[in-house]
CSV table of C-alpha atoms and ligand atoms in Angstrom, one decimal:
chain,number,residue,atom,x,y,z
A,1,MET,CA,0.0,-18.1,6.0
A,2,THR,CA,-2.9,-16.1,6.1
A,3,THR,CA,-5.0,-15.4,2.7
A,4,MET,CA,-6.4,-12.3,1.1
A,5,LEU,CA,-9.7,-13.6,1.9
A,6,ASP,CA,-9.1,-14.3,5.7
A,7,ARG,CA,-10.8,-12.1,7.8
A,8,GLU,CA,-10.6,-10.7,11.6
A,9,PRO,CA,-12.5,-12.5,14.2
A,10,ALA,CA,-15.6,-11.0,14.8
A,11,ALA,CA,-16.4,-8.1,17.0
A,12,ALA,CA,-16.6,-9.4,20.7
A,13,ASP,CA,-20.5,-8.8,20.5
A,14,GLY,CA,-20.2,-11.4,17.8
A,15,SER,CA,-21.5,-9.3,15.0
A,16,ALA,CA,-20.1,-10.7,11.6
A,17,ASP,CA,-20.9,-7.1,9.9
A,18,ASP,CA,-18.6,-5.4,12.3
A,19,PRO,CA,-15.4,-6.8,11.1
A,20,THR,CA,-11.9,-5.4,13.0
A,21,PRO,CA,-10.9,-2.6,10.5
A,22,VAL,CA,-7.7,-3.0,8.8
A,23,ILE,CA,-6.9,0.8,9.7
A,24,ARG,CA,-8.0,2.7,12.4
A,25,LEU,CA,-6.3,6.0,13.0
A,26,THR,CA,-7.7,7.8,15.9
A,27,ASP,CA,-6.6,11.6,16.3
A,28,VAL,CA,-3.3,10.8,14.3
A,29,ARG,CA,-0.7,14.0,14.2
A,30,LYS,CA,2.3,13.9,12.1
A,31,ILE,CA,5.0,16.9,12.8
A,32,TYR,CA,8.1,17.6,11.5
A,33,GLY,CA,10.6,19.6,12.8
A,34,SER,CA,10.7,21.5,16.1
A,35,GLY,CA,9.8,25.0,17.1
A,36,SER,CA,9.3,28.0,14.5
A,37,MET,CA,10.0,25.4,11.9
A,38,HIS,CA,7.9,22.9,12.7
A,39,VAL,CA,5.1,21.6,9.9
A,40,THR,CA,1.9,20.0,10.8
A,41,ALA,CA,1.7,17.3,8.0
A,42,VAL,CA,-1.2,15.3,9.6
A,43,ASP,CA,-3.4,17.2,11.8
A,44,GLY,CA,-5.5,15.0,13.9
A,45,VAL,CA,-6.8,12.4,11.1
A,46,SER,CA,-9.4,9.7,12.4
A,47,LEU,CA,-10.2,6.7,10.0
A,48,ARG,CA,-11.5,3.5,9.9
A,49,ILE,CA,-10.7,1.2,6.7
A,50,ASP,CA,-12.7,-2.1,7.0
A,51,PRO,CA,-11.1,-5.5,5.1
A,52,GLY,CA,-11.6,-5.5,1.3
A,53,GLU,CA,-12.5,-1.6,1.1
A,54,TYR,CA,-10.7,-0.2,-1.7
A,55,VAL,CA,-10.2,3.7,-0.7
A,56,SER,CA,-8.3,6.7,-2.4
A,57,ILE,CA,-6.9,9.3,-1.0
A,58,THR,CA,-6.7,12.6,-3.1
A,59,GLY,CA,-5.5,16.1,-2.1
A,60,PRO,CA,-3.0,18.9,-3.4
A,61,SER,CA,0.6,18.9,-3.1
A,62,GLY,CA,1.6,19.1,0.3
A,63,SER,CA,-1.5,18.1,1.8
A,64,GLY,CA,-0.2,15.3,3.7
A,65,LYS,CA,-1.3,12.2,1.5
A,66,SER,CA,2.4,10.5,1.4
A,67,THR,CA,3.1,11.5,5.2
A,68,LEU,CA,-0.3,9.7,5.8
A,69,MET,CA,0.3,7.0,3.8
A,70,HIS,CA,3.8,6.5,5.2
A,71,ILE,CA,2.2,6.2,8.7
A,72,ILE,CA,-0.3,3.6,7.6
A,73,GLY,CA,2.6,1.9,5.9
A,74,CYS,CA,4.5,1.6,9.1
A,75,LEU,CA,7.4,3.4,7.5
A,76,ASP,CA,7.0,6.4,9.8
A,77,VAL,CA,5.9,6.7,13.7
A,78,LEU,CA,3.1,9.3,14.6
A,79,SER,CA,3.9,12.3,16.6
A,80,SER,CA,0.5,11.8,18.8
A,81,GLY,CA,-2.4,9.8,18.3
A,82,ARG,CA,-3.1,6.0,17.9
A,83,TYR,CA,-3.1,3.4,14.9
A,84,GLU,CA,-4.0,0.2,15.2
A,85,LEU,CA,-3.5,-2.1,12.2
A,86,SER,CA,-5.7,-5.1,12.0
A,87,GLY,CA,-6.7,-4.7,15.6
A,88,GLU,CA,-3.2,-4.7,17.2
A,89,ASP,CA,-2.1,-1.1,18.5
A,90,VAL,CA,1.5,-0.3,16.1
A,91,SER,CA,1.4,3.2,18.0
A,92,VAL,CA,3.6,1.8,20.7
A,93,LEU,CA,6.2,-0.3,18.4
A,94,ASP,CA,9.7,0.4,17.9
A,95,GLU,CA,11.7,0.5,14.7
A,96,VAL,CA,12.6,-3.2,14.6
A,97,GLU,CA,8.8,-4.3,15.1
A,98,LEU,CA,7.5,-2.0,12.6
A,99,ALA,CA,9.7,-3.5,9.9
A,100,GLN,CA,8.4,-6.6,10.9
A,101,ILE,CA,4.9,-5.8,10.9
A,102,ARG,CA,5.7,-4.1,7.2
A,103,ASN,CA,7.4,-7.0,5.8
A,104,ARG,CA,4.5,-9.3,6.8
A,105,ARG,CA,1.4,-7.3,6.4
A,106,ILE,CA,2.0,-4.7,4.1
A,107,GLY,CA,2.7,-4.4,0.0
A,108,PHE,CA,4.0,-1.1,-1.4
A,109,VAL,CA,3.5,0.2,-4.8
A,110,PHE,CA,5.3,3.7,-5.1
A,111,GLN,CA,5.3,6.0,-8.4
A,112,GLN,CA,9.2,5.4,-9.5
A,113,PHE,CA,8.3,1.5,-9.2
A,114,ASN,CA,11.7,1.3,-7.1
A,115,LEU,CA,12.6,-1.7,-8.9
A,116,LEU,CA,16.7,-2.6,-8.6
A,117,PRO,CA,18.1,-2.1,-11.9
A,118,HIS,CA,20.5,-4.7,-11.9
A,119,LEU,CA,17.9,-7.6,-11.1
A,120,SER,CA,15.9,-9.4,-12.9
A,121,ALA,CA,11.8,-9.3,-12.6
A,122,TRP,CA,11.8,-12.5,-10.8
A,123,ARG,CA,14.7,-11.4,-8.3
A,124,ASN,CA,13.0,-8.5,-7.5
A,125,VAL,CA,9.9,-9.7,-6.8
A,126,GLU,CA,11.7,-12.5,-4.3
A,127,LEU,CA,13.3,-9.1,-2.5
A,128,GLY,CA,10.2,-9.2,-0.8
A,129,LEU,CA,10.3,-12.8,0.5
A,130,ILE,CA,13.8,-12.8,1.4
A,131,TYR,CA,13.2,-10.0,4.2
A,132,ALA,CA,9.8,-12.0,5.3
A,133,GLY,CA,12.3,-14.8,6.0
A,134,VAL,CA,10.6,-17.6,3.3
A,135,PRO,CA,13.0,-20.2,2.8
A,136,ARG,CA,15.0,-19.8,-0.2
A,137,ALA,CA,13.2,-22.9,-2.2
A,138,ASP,CA,9.7,-21.4,-1.8
A,139,ARG,CA,11.1,-17.8,-3.2
A,140,LYS,CA,11.6,-18.6,-6.7
A,141,ARG,CA,8.4,-20.5,-7.3
A,142,ARG,CA,6.4,-17.9,-5.8
A,143,ALA,CA,7.9,-14.6,-7.4
A,144,ILE,CA,7.5,-16.5,-10.6
A,145,GLU,CA,3.8,-17.1,-9.6
A,146,ALA,CA,3.4,-13.8,-8.5
A,147,LEU,CA,4.4,-12.3,-12.0
A,148,ALA,CA,2.2,-14.9,-14.0
A,149,LYS,CA,-0.7,-13.1,-11.9
A,150,VAL,CA,0.2,-9.7,-13.3
A,151,GLY,CA,0.7,-11.1,-16.6
A,152,LEU,CA,4.4,-11.3,-16.9
A,153,ALA,CA,5.0,-15.1,-17.0
A,154,ASP,CA,6.9,-14.2,-20.2
A,155,ARG,CA,9.3,-11.8,-18.6
A,156,ILE,CA,10.5,-13.1,-15.5
A,157,GLY,CA,14.4,-12.6,-16.7
A,158,HIS,CA,13.9,-9.4,-18.1
A,159,LYS,CA,15.7,-6.7,-16.1
A,160,PRO,CA,13.3,-3.6,-15.2
A,161,GLY,CA,15.3,-1.6,-17.9
A,162,GLU,CA,14.5,-4.2,-20.4
A,163,LEU,CA,10.6,-3.7,-19.6
A,164,SER,CA,7.9,-1.1,-20.6
A,165,GLY,CA,6.9,1.5,-17.9
A,166,GLY,CA,3.7,-0.9,-17.6
A,167,GLN,CA,5.4,-4.0,-16.9
A,168,GLN,CA,7.8,-2.5,-14.3
A,169,GLN,CA,5.0,-1.3,-12.6
A,170,ARG,CA,3.2,-4.8,-12.8
A,171,VAL,CA,6.7,-6.2,-11.6
A,172,ALA,CA,6.4,-3.7,-8.4
A,173,VAL,CA,2.7,-4.8,-8.1
A,174,ALA,CA,4.0,-8.6,-8.1
A,175,ARG,CA,6.7,-7.7,-5.4
A,176,ALA,CA,4.2,-6.0,-3.3
A,177,LEU,CA,1.9,-9.0,-3.4
A,178,VAL,CA,4.2,-11.9,-3.1
A,179,GLY,CA,4.2,-11.8,0.6
A,180,ASP,CA,0.4,-12.0,0.5
A,181,PRO,CA,-0.1,-8.6,2.7
A,182,THR,CA,-3.0,-7.8,4.4
A,183,LEU,CA,-3.1,-4.4,2.9
A,184,LEU,CA,-1.8,-3.0,-0.3
A,185,LEU,CA,-0.7,0.8,-0.5
A,186,ALA,CA,-0.3,2.7,-3.6
A,187,ASP,CA,1.1,6.1,-3.9
A,188,GLU,CA,0.5,7.4,-7.4
A,189,PRO,CA,1.2,4.4,-9.1
A,190,THR,CA,0.0,5.6,-12.2
A,191,GLY,CA,2.2,8.6,-12.1
A,192,ASN,CA,4.8,7.7,-14.5
A,193,LEU,CA,2.6,5.2,-16.7
A,194,ASP,CA,0.6,6.3,-20.2
A,195,SER,CA,-2.8,6.3,-20.5
A,196,LYS,CA,-2.5,2.6,-21.7
A,197,SER,CA,-0.4,1.6,-18.9
A,198,THR,CA,-2.7,3.4,-16.5
A,199,GLU,CA,-5.6,1.5,-17.5
A,200,ASP,CA,-3.9,-1.8,-17.2
A,201,ALA,CA,-2.3,-1.3,-13.5
A,202,LEU,CA,-6.1,0.1,-12.5
A,203,GLY,CA,-7.3,-3.1,-14.3
A,204,LEU,CA,-4.9,-5.0,-12.2
A,205,LEU,CA,-6.0,-3.1,-8.8
A,206,ASP,CA,-9.7,-3.7,-9.5
A,207,GLU,CA,-9.0,-7.3,-10.0
A,208,LEU,CA,-6.9,-7.3,-6.7
A,209,HIS,CA,-10.0,-5.9,-5.1
A,210,ALA,CA,-12.3,-8.1,-6.6
A,211,GLN,CA,-10.6,-10.9,-4.7
A,212,GLY,CA,-10.9,-9.3,-1.4
A,213,ARG,CA,-7.8,-7.2,-0.8
A,214,THR,CA,-7.8,-4.0,1.0
A,215,ILE,CA,-6.5,-1.4,-1.1
A,216,VAL,CA,-5.3,2.3,-0.5
A,217,LEU,CA,-4.6,4.3,-3.7
A,218,ILE,CA,-3.2,7.9,-3.4
A,219,THR,CA,-3.8,9.6,-6.5
A,220,HIS,CA,-4.0,13.3,-7.8
A,221,GLU,CA,-6.0,12.3,-10.3
A,222,HIS,CA,-9.9,12.2,-10.6
A,223,ASP,CA,-10.6,9.7,-12.9
A,224,VAL,CA,-8.1,7.3,-11.0
A,225,ALA,CA,-9.9,8.0,-7.7
A,226,ARG,CA,-13.3,7.3,-9.1
A,227,ARG,CA,-12.1,3.7,-9.7
A,228,SER,CA,-12.2,3.2,-6.1
A,229,GLY,CA,-15.2,2.3,-3.8
A,230,ARG,CA,-14.7,5.3,-1.4
A,231,THR,CA,-12.7,8.5,-2.1
A,232,ILE,CA,-11.1,10.6,1.3
A,233,ALA,CA,-10.1,14.2,0.3
A,234,VAL,CA,-7.0,15.7,2.2
A,235,ARG,CA,-6.3,19.4,2.4
A,236,ASP,CA,-3.6,20.7,5.0
A,237,GLY,CA,-3.3,17.6,6.6
A,238,ARG,CA,-6.8,17.2,7.7
A,239,ILE,CA,-9.8,15.0,5.9
A,240,THR,CA,-12.3,17.2,4.4
A,241,ALA,CA,-14.4,14.7,2.4
A,242,ASP,CA,-15.0,10.9,2.8
A,243,GLU,CA,-17.3,9.8,0.1
A,244,VAL,CA,-18.5,6.3,-0.6
A,245,LEU,CA,-19.0,5.8,-4.2
A,246,ARG,CA,-20.4,2.4,-4.4
B,301,LIG,N1,10.5,14.2,6.0
B,301,LIG,C1,10.1,15.4,6.1
B,301,LIG,N2,10.6,16.5,6.8
B,301,LIG,C2,9.6,18.0,6.8
B,301,LIG,N3,9.0,18.2,6.2
B,301,LIG,C3,8.2,17.1,5.5
B,301,LIG,C4,8.9,15.9,5.5
B,301,LIG,N4,7.9,15.0,4.7
B,301,LIG,C5,6.8,15.9,4.5
B,301,LIG,N5,6.9,17.3,4.7
B,301,LIG,C6,6.0,18.1,4.8
B,301,LIG,O1,5.1,17.7,5.3
B,301,LIG,C7,3.6,18.3,4.3
B,301,LIG,C8,2.9,17.3,3.6
B,301,LIG,O2,3.8,16.3,2.8
B,301,LIG,P1,3.5,15.1,1.9
B,301,LIG,O3,4.1,14.9,1.4
B,301,LIG,O4,2.6,13.9,2.7
B,301,LIG,O5,2.7,15.9,0.9
B,301,LIG,P2,1.7,15.2,0.0
B,301,LIG,O6,0.2,15.2,0.1
B,301,LIG,O7,2.2,13.4,-0.6
B,301,LIG,O8,2.3,16.0,-1.6
B,301,LIG,P3,2.4,15.5,-3.2
B,301,LIG,O9,1.0,15.4,-3.5
B,301,LIG,O10,3.3,16.5,-3.6
B,301,LIG,O11,3.3,14.1,-2.9
B,301,LIG,C9,4.5,19.4,3.4
B,301,LIG,O12,4.4,20.6,3.6
B,301,LIG,C10,5.8,18.7,3.3
B,301,LIG,O13,6.8,19.5,2.6
B,302,LIG,MG1,3.1,12.7,-2.1
């Protein structure tokens, strides 16, 4: 089991300050539809994100942010270009292979939480481990540990409807992290939260980043984007700015 502090092997020349990027996109395009009905949602994006970076992606509605996240998250295949995830070319993989990569290496947090309403918090978190093939005996313990890490040790038996929006999002974060992924992807994770819960969720992301996680956060909100270390602006499927904040 890799941990979040594991690093990829150093570059071929041995230089420690040139780690294998977690994400390397080269001239990536995603075209939906065909002929006169086609939409170029991602239009020639090249991007490198290194281990431990906390990057936000901003841009107007329809600019291609979620499409880009779906590609980075191996939820969707590229129309053209190349995608290497931790040095592995994933642009050549089929659906089954992509699903395996997703389960083992990537944690997702969505605006709508995407929790199953009839399952308790720990059962929701455990799901991530079932798909990853973790034995039953380990699953409950790890799910409860993950919930404790997000401050929900006393809510493990609650169903989503018995939790506040902020608590539901923390369950979703626990589910994303329980498999110890290399990469955490969050698409508008604070979009459905009040200001107090937004602050809690962002504090949690800050902590995860401080522990060495690589995080990519999509957000409309300037204040939320400023919490990351680097902001990438997207417009019409292209990167228009890429700014390191700290
Ligand atoms: N499955 C799809 N089929 C066809 N077109 C799509 C599909 N998904 C997205 N698009 C189109 O691709 C473009 C980019 O969409 P995307 O969802 O990536 O935007 P976004 O930046 O995430 O927007 P928002 O801020 O509203 O979430 C849009 O023009 C959208 O209509
Ligand atoms: Mg979107």
